[in-house]
PDB file of C-alpha atoms in Angstrom:
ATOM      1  CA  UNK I   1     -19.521   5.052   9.126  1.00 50.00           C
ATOM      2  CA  UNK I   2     -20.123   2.769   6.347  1.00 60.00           C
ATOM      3  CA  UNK I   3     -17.107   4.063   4.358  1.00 63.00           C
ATOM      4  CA  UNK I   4     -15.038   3.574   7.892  1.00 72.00           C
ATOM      5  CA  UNK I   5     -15.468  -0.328   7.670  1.00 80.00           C
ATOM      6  CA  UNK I   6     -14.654  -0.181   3.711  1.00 83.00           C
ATOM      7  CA  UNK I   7     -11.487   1.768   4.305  1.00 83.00           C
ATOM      8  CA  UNK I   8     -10.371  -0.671   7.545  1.00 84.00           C
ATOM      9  CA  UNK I   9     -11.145  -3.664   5.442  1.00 88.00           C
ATOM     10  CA  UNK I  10      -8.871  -2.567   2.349  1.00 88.00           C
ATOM     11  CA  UNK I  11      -6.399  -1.560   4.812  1.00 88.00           C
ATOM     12  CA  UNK I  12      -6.370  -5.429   6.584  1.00 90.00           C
ATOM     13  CA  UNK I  13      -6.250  -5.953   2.841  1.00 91.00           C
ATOM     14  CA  UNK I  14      -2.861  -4.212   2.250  1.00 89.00           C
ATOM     15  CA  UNK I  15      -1.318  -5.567   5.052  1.00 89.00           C
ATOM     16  CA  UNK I  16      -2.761  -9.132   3.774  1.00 92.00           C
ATOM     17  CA  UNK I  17      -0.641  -8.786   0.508  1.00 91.00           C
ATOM     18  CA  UNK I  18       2.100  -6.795   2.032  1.00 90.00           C
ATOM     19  CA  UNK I  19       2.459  -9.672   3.925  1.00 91.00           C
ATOM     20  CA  UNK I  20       1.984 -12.032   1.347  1.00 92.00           C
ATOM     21  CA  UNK I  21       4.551 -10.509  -1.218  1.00 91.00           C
ATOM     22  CA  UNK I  22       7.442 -10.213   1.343  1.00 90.00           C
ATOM     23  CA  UNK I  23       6.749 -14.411   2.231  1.00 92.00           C
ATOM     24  CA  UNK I  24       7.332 -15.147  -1.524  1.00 91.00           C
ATOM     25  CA  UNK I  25      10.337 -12.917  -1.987  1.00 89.00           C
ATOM     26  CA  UNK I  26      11.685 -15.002   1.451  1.00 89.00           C
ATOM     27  CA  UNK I  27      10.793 -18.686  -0.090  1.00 91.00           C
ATOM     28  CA  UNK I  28      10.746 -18.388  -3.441  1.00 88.00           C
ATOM     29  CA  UNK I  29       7.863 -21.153  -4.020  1.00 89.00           C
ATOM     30  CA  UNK I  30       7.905 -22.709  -7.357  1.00 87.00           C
ATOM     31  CA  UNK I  31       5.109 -20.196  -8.568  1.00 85.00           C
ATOM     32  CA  UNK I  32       6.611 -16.974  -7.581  1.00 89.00           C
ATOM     33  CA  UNK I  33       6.647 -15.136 -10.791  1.00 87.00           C
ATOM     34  CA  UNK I  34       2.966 -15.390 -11.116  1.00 88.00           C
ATOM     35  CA  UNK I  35       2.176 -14.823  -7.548  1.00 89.00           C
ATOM     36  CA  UNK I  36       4.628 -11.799  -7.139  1.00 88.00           C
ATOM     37  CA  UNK I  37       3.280 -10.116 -10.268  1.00 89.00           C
ATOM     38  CA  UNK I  38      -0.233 -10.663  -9.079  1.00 91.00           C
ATOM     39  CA  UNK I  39       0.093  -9.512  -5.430  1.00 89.00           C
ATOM     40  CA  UNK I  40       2.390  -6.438  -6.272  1.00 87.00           C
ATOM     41  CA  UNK I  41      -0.521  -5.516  -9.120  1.00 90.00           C
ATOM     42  CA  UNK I  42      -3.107  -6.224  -6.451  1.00 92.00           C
ATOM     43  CA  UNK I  43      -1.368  -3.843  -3.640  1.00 89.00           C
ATOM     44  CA  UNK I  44      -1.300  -0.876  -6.423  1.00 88.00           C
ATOM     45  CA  UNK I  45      -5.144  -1.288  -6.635  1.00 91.00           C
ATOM     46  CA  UNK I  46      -5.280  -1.084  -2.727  1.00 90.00           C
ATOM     47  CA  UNK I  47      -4.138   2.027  -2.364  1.00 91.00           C
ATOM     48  CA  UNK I  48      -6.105   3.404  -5.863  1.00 92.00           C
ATOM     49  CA  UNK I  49      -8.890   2.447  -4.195  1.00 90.00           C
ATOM     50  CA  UNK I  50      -8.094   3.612  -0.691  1.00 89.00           C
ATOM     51  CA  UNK I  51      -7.079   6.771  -1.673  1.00 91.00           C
ATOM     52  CA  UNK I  52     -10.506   7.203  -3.666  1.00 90.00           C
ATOM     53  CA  UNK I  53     -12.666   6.470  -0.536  1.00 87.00           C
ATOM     54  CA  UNK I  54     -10.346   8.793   1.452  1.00 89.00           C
ATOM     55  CA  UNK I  55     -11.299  11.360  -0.750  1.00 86.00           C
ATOM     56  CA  UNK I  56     -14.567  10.620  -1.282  1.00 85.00           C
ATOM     57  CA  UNK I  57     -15.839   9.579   1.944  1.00 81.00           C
ATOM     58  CA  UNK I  58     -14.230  11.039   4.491  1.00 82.00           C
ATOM     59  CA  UNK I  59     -14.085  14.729   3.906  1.00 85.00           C
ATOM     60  CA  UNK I  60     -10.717  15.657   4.080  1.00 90.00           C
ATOM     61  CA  UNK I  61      -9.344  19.034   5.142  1.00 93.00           C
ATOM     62  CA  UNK I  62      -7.159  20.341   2.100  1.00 94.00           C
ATOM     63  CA  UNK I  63      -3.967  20.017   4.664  1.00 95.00           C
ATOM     64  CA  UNK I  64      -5.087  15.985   5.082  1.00 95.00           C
ATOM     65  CA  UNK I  65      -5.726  15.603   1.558  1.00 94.00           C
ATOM     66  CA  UNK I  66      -1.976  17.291   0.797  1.00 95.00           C
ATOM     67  CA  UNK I  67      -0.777  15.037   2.872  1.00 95.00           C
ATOM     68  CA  UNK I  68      -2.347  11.877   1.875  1.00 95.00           C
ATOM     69  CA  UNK I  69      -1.579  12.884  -1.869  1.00 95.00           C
ATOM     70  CA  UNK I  70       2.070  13.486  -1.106  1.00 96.00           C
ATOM     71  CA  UNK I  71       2.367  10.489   0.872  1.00 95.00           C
ATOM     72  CA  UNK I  72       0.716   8.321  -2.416  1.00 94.00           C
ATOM     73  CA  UNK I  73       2.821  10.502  -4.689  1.00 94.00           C
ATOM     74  CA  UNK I  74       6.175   9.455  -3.225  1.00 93.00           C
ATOM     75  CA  UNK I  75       4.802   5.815  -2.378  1.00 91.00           C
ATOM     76  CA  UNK I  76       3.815   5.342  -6.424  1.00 91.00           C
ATOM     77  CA  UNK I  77       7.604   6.663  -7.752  1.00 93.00           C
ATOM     78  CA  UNK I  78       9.133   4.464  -5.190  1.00 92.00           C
ATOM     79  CA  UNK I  79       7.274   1.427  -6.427  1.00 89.00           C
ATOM     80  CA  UNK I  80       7.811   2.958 -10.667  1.00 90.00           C
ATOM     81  CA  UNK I  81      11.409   2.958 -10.065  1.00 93.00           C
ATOM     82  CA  UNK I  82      11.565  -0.630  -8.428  1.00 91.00           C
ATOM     83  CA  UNK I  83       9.323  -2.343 -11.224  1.00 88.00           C
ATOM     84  CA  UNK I  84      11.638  -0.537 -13.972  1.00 92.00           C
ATOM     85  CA  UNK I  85      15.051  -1.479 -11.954  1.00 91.00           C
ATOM     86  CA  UNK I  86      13.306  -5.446 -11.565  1.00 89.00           C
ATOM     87  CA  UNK I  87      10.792  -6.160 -14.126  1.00 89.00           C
ATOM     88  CA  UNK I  88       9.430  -9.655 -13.465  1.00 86.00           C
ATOM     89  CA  UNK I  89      10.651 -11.061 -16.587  1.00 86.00           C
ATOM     90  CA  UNK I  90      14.177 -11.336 -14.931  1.00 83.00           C
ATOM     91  CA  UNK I  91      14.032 -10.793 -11.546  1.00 85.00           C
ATOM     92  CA  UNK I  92      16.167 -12.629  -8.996  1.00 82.00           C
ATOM     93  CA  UNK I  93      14.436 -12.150  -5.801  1.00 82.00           C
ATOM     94  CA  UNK I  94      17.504 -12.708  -3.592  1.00 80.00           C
ATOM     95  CA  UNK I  95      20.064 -10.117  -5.223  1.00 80.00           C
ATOM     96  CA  UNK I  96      21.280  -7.410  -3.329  1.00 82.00           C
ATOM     97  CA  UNK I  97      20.296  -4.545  -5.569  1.00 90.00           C
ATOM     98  CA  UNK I  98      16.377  -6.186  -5.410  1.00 90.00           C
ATOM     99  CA  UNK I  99      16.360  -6.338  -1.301  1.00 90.00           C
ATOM    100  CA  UNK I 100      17.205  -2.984  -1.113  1.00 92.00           C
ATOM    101  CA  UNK I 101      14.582  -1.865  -3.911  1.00 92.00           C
ATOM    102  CA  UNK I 102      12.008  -4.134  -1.912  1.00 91.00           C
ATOM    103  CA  UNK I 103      12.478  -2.873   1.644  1.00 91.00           C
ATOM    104  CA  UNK I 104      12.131   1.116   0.507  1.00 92.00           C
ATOM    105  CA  UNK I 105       8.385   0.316  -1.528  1.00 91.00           C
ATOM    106  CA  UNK I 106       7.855  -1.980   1.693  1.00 90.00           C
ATOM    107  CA  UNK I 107       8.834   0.509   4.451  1.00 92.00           C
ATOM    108  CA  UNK I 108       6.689   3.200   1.792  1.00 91.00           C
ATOM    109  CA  UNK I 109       4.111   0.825   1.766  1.00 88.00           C
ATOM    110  CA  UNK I 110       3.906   1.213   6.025  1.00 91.00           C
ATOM    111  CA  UNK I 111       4.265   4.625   5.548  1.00 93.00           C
ATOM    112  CA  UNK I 112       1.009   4.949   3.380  1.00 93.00           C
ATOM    113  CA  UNK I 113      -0.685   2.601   5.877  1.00 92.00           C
ATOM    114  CA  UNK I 114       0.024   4.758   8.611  1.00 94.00           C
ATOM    115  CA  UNK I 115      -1.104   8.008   7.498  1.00 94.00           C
ATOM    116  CA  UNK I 116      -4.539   5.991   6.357  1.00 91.00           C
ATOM    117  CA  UNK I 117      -5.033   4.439  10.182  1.00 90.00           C
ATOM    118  CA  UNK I 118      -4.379   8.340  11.305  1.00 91.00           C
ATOM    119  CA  UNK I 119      -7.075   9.498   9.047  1.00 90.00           C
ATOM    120  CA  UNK I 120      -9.500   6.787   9.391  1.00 86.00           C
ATOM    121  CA  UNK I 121      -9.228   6.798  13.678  1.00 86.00           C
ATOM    122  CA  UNK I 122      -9.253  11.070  13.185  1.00 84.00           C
ATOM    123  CA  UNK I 123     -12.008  11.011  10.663  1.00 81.00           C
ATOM    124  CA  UNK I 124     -14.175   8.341  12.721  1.00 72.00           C
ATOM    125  CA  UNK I 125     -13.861  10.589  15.969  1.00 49.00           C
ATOM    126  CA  UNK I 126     -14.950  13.474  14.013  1.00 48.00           C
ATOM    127  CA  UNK I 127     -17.587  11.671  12.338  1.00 45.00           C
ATOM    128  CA  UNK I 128     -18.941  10.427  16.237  1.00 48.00           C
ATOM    129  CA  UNK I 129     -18.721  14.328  17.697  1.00 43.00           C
ATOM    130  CA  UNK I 130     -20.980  15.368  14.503  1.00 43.00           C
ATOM    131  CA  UNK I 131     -23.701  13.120  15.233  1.00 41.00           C
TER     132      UNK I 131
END
């Protein structure tokens, strides 16, 4: 159950900096090169690490692990292609181009985090009927 909590807490976690990145992109504080780079680097660990507990912890069935892996796969080139399209070194976060880039790694971004809350809730049941 242990690895339950982990997963749910990196998951609030994701949202946190989900959250957090799409606030700077709307207000552009005075620090937002530093804090975009470090809360986009920060949500690519997130789902490392989620995806390691997944498949450590929870026991997947090879169709669940397909799934989960496909689901990262397309997540990760989504985010590749929008750091090489906008590298922070010249970024403008209000251009058109950028918006579009950032909604499709933010809507893949809800897509990972829905498959994870459908494992974890699946996985918890079927960790309660075993005991």
């Amino acid at each position: 159950m242990s690895q339950h909590c982990v997963l749910v807490a990196v998951l609030k976690e994701l949202d946190r900096l989900s959250f957090e990145l799409r606030s700077i992109v709307e207000h552009q504080p005075e620090d937002w090169k530093k804090s975009y780079a470090s809360y986009r680097r920060q949500l690519g660990l997130c789902i490392t690490e989620m995806v390691n507990l997944a498949n450590h912890d929870l026991g997947l069935s090879r169709r669940d692990a397909r799934v989960l892996k496909a689901t990262v796969e397309l997540c990760r080139a989504k985010l590749a292609r929008h750091q090489e399209q906008h590298p922070i070194e010249g970024l403008v976060l209000d251009g058109p181009d950028f918006m579009a880039s950032f909604d499709r790694v933010h809507g893949c971004f809800i897509e990972f985090k829905t498959v994870m809350q459908d494992l974890i809730e699946r996985y918890e049941v079927d960790w309660k009927i075993a005991v």
